[in-house]
Amino acid sequence: MTECILSVENLVKRYGAQDVLNGVSFQVIEREVVVIIGPSGGGKSTLLRCINGLEAFTSGRIRLDQLEVDASEPSVWNVRRKVGMIFQHFNLFPHLTARQNVELAPRRVLGLPAAECRQRAETLLSRVGLEQFVHRYPGQLSGGQQQRVAIARALAMHPSVMLFDEPTSALDPETVGEVLNVMKELASGGMTMVVVTHELNFAREVGDRILFMDKGVIVEEGNPRELLLNPRNPRTQQFLQAVL
Amino acid sequence: MSSLVPYIGVLIRGAFVTLEISALSLLFSFVIGTLLGMAATSRITPVRIGVKLYVETVRSVPLLVLLFFAYYALPLVLGVNLSPYRAATLTLTAYAGAFMSEAVRAGIQAVGSDQWAAARSLAMNYRLTMLYVVAPQALRVTLPAAAGIFIDLLKGASLTSIIGFVELLQTAVNIRNVTFSITPLMAAGVLYFIMCFSLSRVGHRIERALQYGGH
């Protein structure tokens, strides 16, 4: 019996006069891969940032693994320990090597012993295919390599859920594949993932469910293969026609 | 020129006094500057405004006026009587502190919000983020600026002679009054140059060292 690990209910986020999120509701069960697509400014990034408490929301409810997500409460730190996030621009720490990037949080946040953190960092970097690059600085790595380091860094905290905010949008087409492969591997390993992306093939191959978001609401959701072939809502059709 | 020889030791001691007061002020102003620089990026508006007021006031008043104020006006205003040494150090510290806080603030703000977002998503709190992510990167901006502030301090220290503090310049003037030669003043100029130029070189070395590592 797979449990619901993430639940978003009627999420509203008002930013000044604008409604960035206008009543978003969905659930994610354990080991599920949910892909979110849609035009820019539709609220997809904001939604992710609300889930791990990076942004506060105006009303609604987010529950993660029995924890209530409230960016203004100290409990939000517990949420952040369980959620890993991958950013469009990698956001690696430029003054640290790949291995130091990965071992920093387990060492200083979780307080694990240095040797263990080092070992785990090397294992994770190996897992994403970067064992040769442990001593390189982000400035010496390609975009695809940096993003893979970012994934290893997030994995080091043993998250229950991984959020991906357009992980390949800033990459050269040649390096997109290497990152998507790592993500596919994560998915088949049973990681619960919420992925905002324009990579519709990824959605088709790996996604369990796809959500189409526009103007702060979920317009349509369903099985990736079905929705991408036969969108029912006209807005979805319009978007997919422009993209495919 | 030969008239200068017996006075070289005194001049060098004067240079050391200038160095000492500048270094001391630099140290204190670094502490103050760091605290104020961090406060300048605070989310609490009154704190930010307070810091801004301090910085703008100190930056808008000539150092000479600040020195006069510390030595002559403070006793009247606060009933505090400071020796020239103390008044000089206090003023130089307050003066450099304002510039230092700007250097720290600039350094912190040079580290983009993306870094904070990444650290936060890894459950790193303010203290951990500052310590391991932001400060190391902020130093790349702050340290070169700090070297420049130190050089300003060294030159500014020469103004303290106005409140009776005997440092390099005053020493040179005293010698001139005895020997009726301008050579000591020129020697003082050379010593100032040596100190400031060396610091400038150190500053460049620091800047280059911080570039290493593929930043």
Tab-separated table of C-alpha atoms in Angstrom:
chain	number	residue	atom	x	y	z
A	1	MET	CA	0.000	0.000	0.000
A	2	THR	CA	1.820	3.095	-1.169
A	3	GLU	CA	1.407	6.132	0.999
A	4	CYS	CA	0.704	9.683	0.048
A	5	ILE	CA	3.962	11.450	0.766
A	6	LEU	CA	3.130	14.937	-0.441
A	7	SER	CA	-0.206	16.656	-0.367
A	8	VAL	CA	-0.939	20.137	-1.699
A	9	GLU	CA	-4.389	21.558	-0.973
A	10	ASN	CA	-5.821	24.725	-2.487
A	11	LEU	CA	-2.493	26.456	-2.563
A	12	VAL	CA	-2.743	30.178	-3.167
A	13	LYS	CA	0.173	32.558	-3.425
A	14	ARG	CA	-0.414	36.229	-3.892
A	15	TYR	CA	2.561	38.417	-4.726
A	16	GLY	CA	1.454	42.033	-4.510
A	17	ALA	CA	-1.539	42.300	-6.813
A	18	GLN	CA	-0.699	39.115	-8.664
A	19	ASP	CA	-2.021	35.631	-8.002
A	20	VAL	CA	0.967	33.491	-8.828
A	21	LEU	CA	-0.719	30.348	-7.553
A	22	ASN	CA	-4.487	30.254	-7.742
A	23	GLY	CA	-5.712	27.199	-5.896
A	24	VAL	CA	-3.413	24.291	-6.713
A	25	SER	CA	-4.237	20.846	-5.376
A	26	PHE	CA	-2.563	17.533	-5.995
A	27	GLN	CA	-1.035	14.579	-4.226
A	28	VAL	CA	2.067	12.557	-4.763
A	29	ILE	CA	2.444	9.006	-3.528
A	30	GLU	CA	5.674	7.318	-2.588
A	31	ARG	CA	8.006	6.376	-5.448
A	32	GLU	CA	5.874	8.334	-7.902
A	33	VAL	CA	7.405	10.577	-10.564
A	34	VAL	CA	5.210	13.587	-11.246
A	35	VAL	CA	6.137	15.828	-14.156
A	36	ILE	CA	4.837	19.374	-14.369
A	37	ILE	CA	4.785	21.148	-17.717
A	38	GLY	CA	3.466	24.480	-18.869
A	39	PRO	CA	4.362	27.939	-20.146
A	40	SER	CA	6.761	30.245	-18.302
A	41	GLY	CA	5.254	32.255	-15.513
A	42	GLY	CA	2.622	29.620	-14.941
A	43	GLY	CA	3.643	29.181	-11.321
A	44	LYS	CA	5.557	25.912	-11.622
A	45	SER	CA	8.768	27.132	-9.987
A	46	THR	CA	6.853	28.950	-7.300
A	47	LEU	CA	4.973	25.768	-6.522
A	48	LEU	CA	8.212	23.861	-5.984
A	49	ARG	CA	9.652	26.614	-3.830
A	50	CYS	CA	6.555	26.559	-1.623
A	51	ILE	CA	6.845	22.819	-1.125
A	52	ASN	CA	10.247	23.008	0.536
A	53	GLY	CA	9.515	26.221	2.343
A	54	LEU	CA	11.766	28.444	0.256
A	55	GLU	CA	8.759	30.660	-0.258
A	56	ALA	CA	5.782	31.390	1.924
A	57	PHE	CA	2.289	31.018	0.552
A	58	THR	CA	-0.854	33.032	1.163
A	59	SER	CA	-3.354	30.271	1.898
A	60	GLY	CA	-3.866	26.555	1.503
A	61	ARG	CA	-2.028	23.630	2.933
A	62	ILE	CA	1.052	21.602	2.141
A	63	ARG	CA	1.807	18.403	3.968
A	64	LEU	CA	4.969	16.421	3.490
A	65	ASP	CA	5.443	13.035	5.116
A	66	GLN	CA	3.235	13.927	8.095
A	67	LEU	CA	4.866	17.359	8.463
A	68	GLU	CA	3.001	20.585	7.920
A	69	VAL	CA	4.960	22.921	5.632
A	70	ASP	CA	4.948	26.448	6.991
A	71	ALA	CA	7.807	28.703	5.930
A	72	SER	CA	7.345	30.921	8.972
A	73	GLU	CA	7.701	28.099	11.497
A	74	PRO	CA	10.966	26.572	12.759
A	75	SER	CA	9.550	23.172	11.757
A	76	VAL	CA	10.244	24.092	8.148
A	77	TRP	CA	13.838	23.028	8.704
A	78	ASN	CA	12.654	19.452	9.216
A	79	VAL	CA	10.896	19.692	5.890
A	80	ARG	CA	14.031	20.949	4.207
A	81	ARG	CA	15.981	17.986	5.514
A	82	LYS	CA	13.562	15.641	3.793
A	83	VAL	CA	13.307	17.466	0.488
A	84	GLY	CA	16.122	17.770	-1.998
A	85	MET	CA	15.994	20.467	-4.649
A	86	ILE	CA	17.752	20.767	-7.982
A	87	PHE	CA	17.895	24.224	-9.534
A	88	GLN	CA	17.970	25.311	-13.139
A	89	HIS	CA	21.312	27.029	-12.669
A	90	PHE	CA	22.809	24.293	-10.480
A	91	ASN	CA	23.664	26.720	-7.643
A	92	LEU	CA	26.834	24.891	-6.650
A	93	PHE	CA	29.133	26.533	-4.125
A	94	PRO	CA	31.912	27.894	-6.375
A	95	HIS	CA	34.578	28.086	-3.703
A	96	LEU	CA	34.321	24.363	-2.890
A	97	THR	CA	35.342	21.307	-4.886
A	98	ALA	CA	32.730	18.833	-6.104
A	99	ARG	CA	33.353	16.565	-3.152
A	100	GLN	CA	33.298	19.446	-0.672
A	101	ASN	CA	29.999	20.598	-2.150
A	102	VAL	CA	28.496	17.178	-1.539
A	103	GLU	CA	29.915	16.617	1.945
A	104	LEU	CA	29.177	20.083	3.382
A	105	ALA	CA	25.536	19.656	4.414
A	106	PRO	CA	25.812	16.106	5.877
A	107	ARG	CA	28.831	17.265	7.847
A	108	ARG	CA	27.526	20.571	9.176
A	109	VAL	CA	23.757	20.081	9.242
A	110	LEU	CA	23.507	16.398	10.132
A	111	GLY	CA	26.730	16.454	12.124
A	112	LEU	CA	28.024	13.209	10.645
A	113	PRO	CA	31.715	12.413	11.065
A	114	ALA	CA	34.044	13.806	8.412
A	115	ALA	CA	35.296	10.454	7.149
A	116	GLU	CA	31.775	9.157	6.651
A	117	CYS	CA	30.742	12.297	4.788
A	118	ARG	CA	33.791	12.050	2.558
A	119	GLN	CA	33.066	8.400	1.797
A	120	ARG	CA	29.440	9.048	1.031
A	121	ALA	CA	30.326	12.010	-1.172
A	122	GLU	CA	32.728	9.917	-3.216
A	123	THR	CA	30.181	7.135	-3.539
A	124	LEU	CA	27.470	9.516	-4.702
A	125	LEU	CA	29.743	11.263	-7.181
A	126	SER	CA	30.657	7.845	-8.541
A	127	ARG	CA	27.026	6.995	-8.863
A	128	VAL	CA	26.433	10.013	-11.092
A	129	GLY	CA	29.520	9.183	-13.135
A	130	LEU	CA	31.879	11.813	-11.770
A	131	GLU	CA	34.453	9.841	-9.777
A	132	GLN	CA	37.223	11.491	-11.845
A	133	PHE	CA	36.053	14.959	-10.895
A	134	VAL	CA	35.857	14.920	-7.108
A	135	HIS	CA	38.610	17.499	-6.762
A	136	ARG	CA	37.421	19.833	-9.487
A	137	TYR	CA	35.812	23.164	-8.796
A	138	PRO	CA	32.435	24.028	-10.348
A	139	GLY	CA	34.145	26.547	-12.609
A	140	GLN	CA	36.106	23.670	-14.125
A	141	LEU	CA	33.046	21.567	-14.868
A	142	SER	CA	30.564	21.595	-17.726
A	143	GLY	CA	26.908	22.401	-17.082
A	144	GLY	CA	25.889	18.763	-17.230
A	145	GLN	CA	28.648	17.808	-14.795
A	146	GLN	CA	27.689	20.608	-12.438
A	147	GLN	CA	24.074	19.524	-12.435
A	148	ARG	CA	25.104	15.962	-11.664
A	149	VAL	CA	27.166	17.238	-8.734
A	150	ALA	CA	24.076	19.145	-7.622
A	151	ILE	CA	22.069	15.922	-7.720
A	152	ALA	CA	24.729	14.105	-5.683
A	153	ARG	CA	24.750	17.000	-3.225
A	154	ALA	CA	20.986	16.793	-2.740
A	155	LEU	CA	21.104	12.995	-2.408
A	156	ALA	CA	23.711	13.249	0.342
A	157	MET	CA	21.001	14.428	2.723
A	158	HIS	CA	18.930	11.249	2.197
A	159	PRO	CA	15.808	13.095	1.025
A	160	SER	CA	12.404	11.410	0.801
A	161	VAL	CA	11.354	13.632	-2.086
A	162	MET	CA	13.411	15.327	-4.800
A	163	LEU	CA	12.191	18.459	-6.540
A	164	PHE	CA	13.643	19.396	-9.936
A	165	ASP	CA	13.155	22.935	-11.205
A	166	GLU	CA	13.849	22.808	-14.950
A	167	PRO	CA	17.062	20.846	-14.368
A	168	THR	CA	18.116	20.751	-18.018
A	169	SER	CA	16.849	24.092	-19.304
A	170	ALA	CA	20.229	25.780	-18.927
A	171	LEU	CA	22.230	22.958	-20.502
A	172	ASP	CA	23.704	22.430	-23.942
A	173	PRO	CA	21.716	19.787	-25.832
A	174	GLU	CA	24.646	17.339	-25.701
A	175	THR	CA	24.756	17.378	-21.906
A	176	VAL	CA	20.988	17.207	-21.362
A	177	GLY	CA	21.104	13.453	-21.867
A	178	GLU	CA	23.643	12.728	-19.156
A	179	VAL	CA	21.522	14.531	-16.576
A	180	LEU	CA	18.279	12.920	-17.708
A	181	ASN	CA	19.946	9.507	-17.454
A	182	VAL	CA	20.852	10.168	-13.834
A	183	MET	CA	17.282	11.244	-13.195
A	184	LYS	CA	15.919	8.124	-14.884
A	185	GLU	CA	18.145	6.007	-12.683
A	186	LEU	CA	16.894	7.794	-9.591
A	187	ALA	CA	13.328	7.187	-10.656
A	188	SER	CA	13.835	3.490	-11.255
A	189	GLY	CA	15.532	3.316	-7.870
A	190	GLY	CA	12.252	4.348	-6.303
A	191	MET	CA	12.848	8.031	-5.526
A	192	THR	CA	9.744	10.192	-5.248
A	193	MET	CA	10.255	13.002	-7.729
A	194	VAL	CA	8.435	16.149	-8.786
A	195	VAL	CA	9.985	17.452	-11.979
A	196	VAL	CA	9.263	20.744	-13.717
A	197	THR	CA	10.607	20.385	-17.238
A	198	HIS	CA	10.172	20.992	-20.932
A	199	GLU	CA	11.589	17.540	-21.738
A	200	LEU	CA	8.397	15.812	-22.860
A	201	ASN	CA	10.231	12.622	-23.781
A	202	PHE	CA	11.362	12.300	-20.213
A	203	ALA	CA	7.769	12.759	-19.107
A	204	ARG	CA	6.639	10.059	-21.493
A	205	GLU	CA	9.346	7.550	-20.560
A	206	VAL	CA	9.687	8.067	-16.843
A	207	GLY	CA	6.683	10.025	-15.609
A	208	ASP	CA	3.886	8.294	-13.742
A	209	ARG	CA	1.698	11.352	-13.916
A	210	ILE	CA	1.841	14.641	-15.758
A	211	LEU	CA	0.342	17.979	-14.703
A	212	PHE	CA	-0.171	20.882	-17.078
A	213	MET	CA	-0.028	24.217	-15.239
A	214	ASP	CA	-0.884	27.627	-16.575
A	215	LYS	CA	-1.667	30.931	-14.846
A	216	GLY	CA	-1.348	29.434	-11.414
A	217	VAL	CA	-3.729	26.496	-11.788
A	218	ILE	CA	-3.487	22.874	-12.816
A	219	VAL	CA	-5.368	22.872	-16.098
A	220	GLU	CA	-5.175	19.164	-16.794
A	221	GLU	CA	-3.544	16.112	-15.340
A	222	GLY	CA	-3.240	12.482	-16.224
A	223	ASN	CA	-1.134	9.718	-17.630
A	224	PRO	CA	1.812	11.173	-19.609
A	225	ARG	CA	1.356	9.007	-22.673
A	226	GLU	CA	-2.345	9.734	-22.881
A	227	LEU	CA	-2.243	13.424	-22.093
A	228	LEU	CA	0.580	14.160	-24.494
A	229	LEU	CA	-1.140	12.317	-27.334
A	230	ASN	CA	-4.709	13.336	-26.582
A	231	PRO	CA	-4.978	16.438	-24.446
A	232	ARG	CA	-8.569	17.130	-23.544
A	233	ASN	CA	-8.391	20.753	-22.480
A	234	PRO	CA	-8.030	23.373	-25.240
A	235	ARG	CA	-5.318	25.250	-23.344
A	236	THR	CA	-3.298	22.070	-23.046
A	237	GLN	CA	-3.811	21.418	-26.746
A	238	GLN	CA	-2.655	24.916	-27.568
A	239	PHE	CA	0.497	24.556	-25.484
A	240	LEU	CA	1.408	21.137	-26.825
A	241	GLN	CA	0.860	22.222	-30.406
A	242	ALA	CA	3.287	25.051	-29.928
A	243	VAL	CA	5.858	22.834	-28.248
A	244	LEU	CA	5.714	19.578	-30.163
B	1	MET	CA	71.465	64.796	3.994
B	2	SER	CA	74.057	63.902	6.602
B	3	SER	CA	72.152	65.974	9.102
B	4	LEU	CA	69.448	63.359	8.872
B	5	VAL	CA	71.528	60.377	9.973
B	6	PRO	CA	71.199	60.771	13.756
B	7	TYR	CA	67.433	61.095	13.313
B	8	ILE	CA	66.777	58.031	11.214
B	9	GLY	CA	66.035	55.896	14.251
B	10	VAL	CA	63.496	58.411	15.504
B	11	LEU	CA	61.856	58.581	12.099
B	12	ILE	CA	61.559	54.828	11.873
B	13	ARG	CA	60.039	54.733	15.310
B	14	GLY	CA	57.557	57.341	14.099
B	15	ALA	CA	56.728	55.086	11.169
B	16	PHE	CA	56.111	52.246	13.585
B	17	VAL	CA	53.784	54.405	15.621
B	18	THR	CA	51.834	55.205	12.478
B	19	LEU	CA	51.731	51.523	11.600
B	20	GLU	CA	50.668	50.567	15.094
B	21	ILE	CA	47.799	53.006	15.318
B	22	SER	CA	46.670	52.125	11.805
B	23	ALA	CA	46.829	48.391	12.439
B	24	LEU	CA	44.957	48.703	15.701
B	25	SER	CA	42.269	50.826	14.091
B	26	LEU	CA	42.087	48.405	11.189
B	27	LEU	CA	41.549	45.493	13.515
B	28	PHE	CA	38.820	47.183	15.518
B	29	SER	CA	37.203	48.617	12.423
B	30	PHE	CA	37.179	45.143	10.845
B	31	VAL	CA	35.188	43.817	13.787
B	32	ILE	CA	32.836	46.782	13.786
B	33	GLY	CA	32.618	46.740	10.007
B	34	THR	CA	31.706	43.060	9.903
B	35	LEU	CA	28.959	43.492	12.487
B	36	LEU	CA	27.619	46.606	10.795
B	37	GLY	CA	27.965	45.090	7.344
B	38	MET	CA	25.885	42.112	8.391
B	39	ALA	CA	23.402	44.461	10.068
B	40	ALA	CA	23.166	46.436	6.846
B	41	THR	CA	21.735	43.356	5.163
B	42	SER	CA	19.275	42.711	7.969
B	43	ARG	CA	15.596	42.263	7.294
B	44	ILE	CA	14.809	44.554	10.230
B	45	THR	CA	14.389	47.985	8.693
B	46	PRO	CA	15.309	50.173	11.728
B	47	VAL	CA	18.605	48.304	11.997
B	48	ARG	CA	19.394	48.900	8.348
B	49	ILE	CA	18.502	52.577	8.658
B	50	GLY	CA	20.642	52.967	11.771
B	51	VAL	CA	23.667	51.555	10.012
B	52	LYS	CA	23.078	53.723	6.963
B	53	LEU	CA	22.903	56.836	9.137
B	54	TYR	CA	26.196	56.020	10.778
B	55	VAL	CA	27.938	55.243	7.496
B	56	GLU	CA	26.664	58.325	5.678
B	57	THR	CA	27.558	60.631	8.569
B	58	VAL	CA	31.101	59.379	8.920
B	59	ARG	CA	31.685	59.324	5.177
B	60	SER	CA	30.393	62.873	4.739
B	61	VAL	CA	32.532	64.493	7.407
B	62	PRO	CA	36.265	65.055	6.791
B	63	LEU	CA	38.547	62.928	8.946
B	64	LEU	CA	40.158	66.091	10.268
B	65	VAL	CA	36.829	67.323	11.584
B	66	LEU	CA	36.136	63.932	13.160
B	67	LEU	CA	39.502	64.073	14.904
B	68	PHE	CA	38.814	67.554	16.262
B	69	PHE	CA	35.419	66.428	17.445
B	70	ALA	CA	36.791	63.386	19.232
B	71	TYR	CA	39.538	65.309	20.986
B	72	TYR	CA	37.937	68.699	21.695
B	73	ALA	CA	34.189	68.208	21.561
B	74	LEU	CA	33.691	64.837	23.241
B	75	PRO	CA	34.868	66.136	26.639
B	76	LEU	CA	32.195	68.827	26.423
B	77	VAL	CA	29.457	66.615	25.043
B	78	LEU	CA	30.005	63.415	27.000
B	79	GLY	CA	32.411	64.505	29.706
B	80	VAL	CA	34.900	62.005	28.360
B	81	ASN	CA	38.512	63.123	28.237
B	82	LEU	CA	40.623	61.218	25.759
B	83	SER	CA	44.357	61.264	25.320
B	84	PRO	CA	45.552	62.065	21.793
B	85	TYR	CA	46.423	58.376	21.354
B	86	ARG	CA	42.973	57.224	22.382
B	87	ALA	CA	41.146	59.937	20.477
B	88	ALA	CA	43.200	59.149	17.383
B	89	THR	CA	42.555	55.401	17.588
B	90	LEU	CA	38.862	55.874	18.289
B	91	THR	CA	38.383	58.263	15.411
B	92	LEU	CA	40.369	56.193	12.930
B	93	THR	CA	38.399	53.123	14.002
B	94	ALA	CA	35.041	54.861	13.608
B	95	TYR	CA	36.153	56.285	10.271
B	96	ALA	CA	37.455	53.027	8.810
B	97	GLY	CA	34.550	51.136	10.377
B	98	ALA	CA	32.103	52.951	8.140
B	99	PHE	CA	34.045	52.080	4.994
B	100	MET	CA	34.652	48.554	6.225
B	101	SER	CA	30.948	47.998	6.788
B	102	GLU	CA	30.311	49.043	3.207
B	103	ALA	CA	32.978	46.605	2.021
B	104	VAL	CA	31.412	43.791	4.049
B	105	ARG	CA	27.913	44.686	2.874
B	106	ALA	CA	29.051	44.732	-0.749
B	107	GLY	CA	30.751	41.390	-0.248
B	108	ILE	CA	27.644	39.789	1.231
B	109	GLN	CA	25.390	41.197	-1.455
B	110	ALA	CA	27.776	40.071	-4.172
B	111	VAL	CA	26.898	36.516	-3.193
B	112	GLY	CA	23.669	35.941	-5.097
B	113	SER	CA	20.393	34.781	-3.625
B	114	ASP	CA	20.869	31.507	-5.493
B	115	GLN	CA	23.553	30.549	-3.010
B	116	TRP	CA	21.215	31.216	-0.105
B	117	ALA	CA	18.463	29.218	-1.842
B	118	ALA	CA	20.782	26.261	-2.380
B	119	ALA	CA	22.030	26.326	1.214
B	120	ARG	CA	18.499	26.647	2.536
B	121	SER	CA	17.313	23.710	0.456
B	122	LEU	CA	20.085	21.677	2.095
B	123	ALA	CA	18.646	22.674	5.486
B	124	MET	CA	21.571	24.983	6.296
B	125	ASN	CA	20.502	27.743	8.678
B	126	TYR	CA	21.692	31.364	8.665
B	127	ARG	CA	24.780	30.703	10.754
B	128	LEU	CA	25.954	27.716	8.720
B	129	THR	CA	25.237	29.454	5.431
B	130	MET	CA	27.122	32.580	6.481
B	131	LEU	CA	30.050	30.620	7.810
B	132	TYR	CA	30.579	28.058	5.054
B	133	VAL	CA	28.951	29.510	1.951
B	134	VAL	CA	28.566	33.286	2.036
B	135	ALA	CA	31.524	34.606	4.040
B	136	PRO	CA	34.167	32.732	2.007
B	137	GLN	CA	32.695	34.172	-1.173
B	138	ALA	CA	32.109	37.627	0.297
B	139	LEU	CA	35.775	37.854	1.253
B	140	ARG	CA	36.704	37.907	-2.421
B	141	VAL	CA	35.108	41.361	-2.597
B	142	THR	CA	35.738	42.505	0.952
B	143	LEU	CA	39.437	41.716	1.395
B	144	PRO	CA	40.749	43.737	-1.558
B	145	ALA	CA	38.582	46.645	-0.401
B	146	ALA	CA	39.937	46.203	3.124
B	147	ALA	CA	43.496	46.512	1.823
B	148	GLY	CA	42.521	49.843	0.280
B	149	ILE	CA	40.975	50.974	3.550
B	150	PHE	CA	44.170	50.081	5.391
B	151	ILE	CA	46.170	52.262	3.020
B	152	ASP	CA	43.718	55.094	3.639
B	153	LEU	CA	44.187	54.584	7.350
B	154	LEU	CA	47.949	54.846	7.064
B	155	LYS	CA	47.626	58.132	5.239
B	156	GLY	CA	44.836	59.327	7.512
B	157	ALA	CA	47.014	58.659	10.532
B	158	SER	CA	49.159	61.583	9.471
B	159	LEU	CA	46.227	63.886	10.271
B	160	THR	CA	46.240	62.834	13.892
B	161	SER	CA	49.198	65.104	14.420
B	162	ILE	CA	46.639	67.917	14.589
B	163	ILE	CA	45.441	66.765	17.982
B	164	GLY	CA	48.925	66.401	19.303
B	165	PHE	CA	49.536	62.774	18.528
B	166	VAL	CA	53.144	62.188	17.571
B	167	GLU	CA	53.371	59.830	14.633
B	168	LEU	CA	55.568	59.792	11.546
B	169	LEU	CA	54.602	63.158	10.125
B	170	GLN	CA	54.808	65.013	13.411
B	171	THR	CA	58.144	63.362	14.105
B	172	ALA	CA	59.438	64.616	10.769
B	173	VAL	CA	58.129	68.105	11.469
B	174	ASN	CA	59.799	68.109	14.881
B	175	ILE	CA	63.116	67.146	13.314
B	176	ARG	CA	62.694	69.842	10.701
B	177	ASN	CA	62.131	72.403	13.410
B	178	VAL	CA	65.462	71.422	14.911
B	179	THR	CA	67.543	70.973	11.772
B	180	PHE	CA	65.876	73.586	9.554
B	181	SER	CA	66.083	71.093	6.716
B	182	ILE	CA	63.253	69.645	4.680
B	183	THR	CA	65.057	66.328	4.361
B	184	PRO	CA	63.178	64.682	7.248
B	185	LEU	CA	59.889	65.550	5.575
B	186	MET	CA	61.064	63.954	2.362
B	187	ALA	CA	62.244	60.949	4.319
B	188	ALA	CA	58.831	60.710	5.942
B	189	GLY	CA	57.294	60.812	2.478
B	190	VAL	CA	59.520	57.935	1.400
B	191	LEU	CA	58.569	55.916	4.465
B	192	TYR	CA	54.874	56.540	3.827
B	193	PHE	CA	55.357	55.457	0.260
B	194	ILE	CA	57.140	52.275	1.281
B	195	MET	CA	54.384	51.355	3.730
B	196	CYS	CA	51.484	52.138	1.425
B	197	PHE	CA	53.009	50.628	-1.664
B	198	SER	CA	53.903	47.399	0.150
B	199	LEU	CA	50.340	47.159	1.368
B	200	SER	CA	49.084	47.738	-2.110
B	201	ARG	CA	51.214	44.851	-3.368
B	202	VAL	CA	49.959	42.611	-0.568
B	203	GLY	CA	46.432	43.598	-1.527
B	204	HIS	CA	47.042	42.495	-5.096
B	205	ARG	CA	48.552	39.226	-3.954
B	206	ILE	CA	45.480	38.558	-1.817
B	207	GLU	CA	43.214	39.366	-4.726
B	208	ARG	CA	45.030	36.926	-6.960
B	209	ALA	CA	45.092	34.202	-4.311
B	210	LEU	CA	41.334	34.424	-3.985
B	211	GLN	CA	40.914	33.917	-7.726
B	212	TYR	CA	42.602	30.536	-7.660
B	213	GLY	CA	40.440	27.443	-7.586
B	214	GLY	CA	38.433	28.043	-10.715
B	215	HIS	CA	35.961	30.440	-9.109
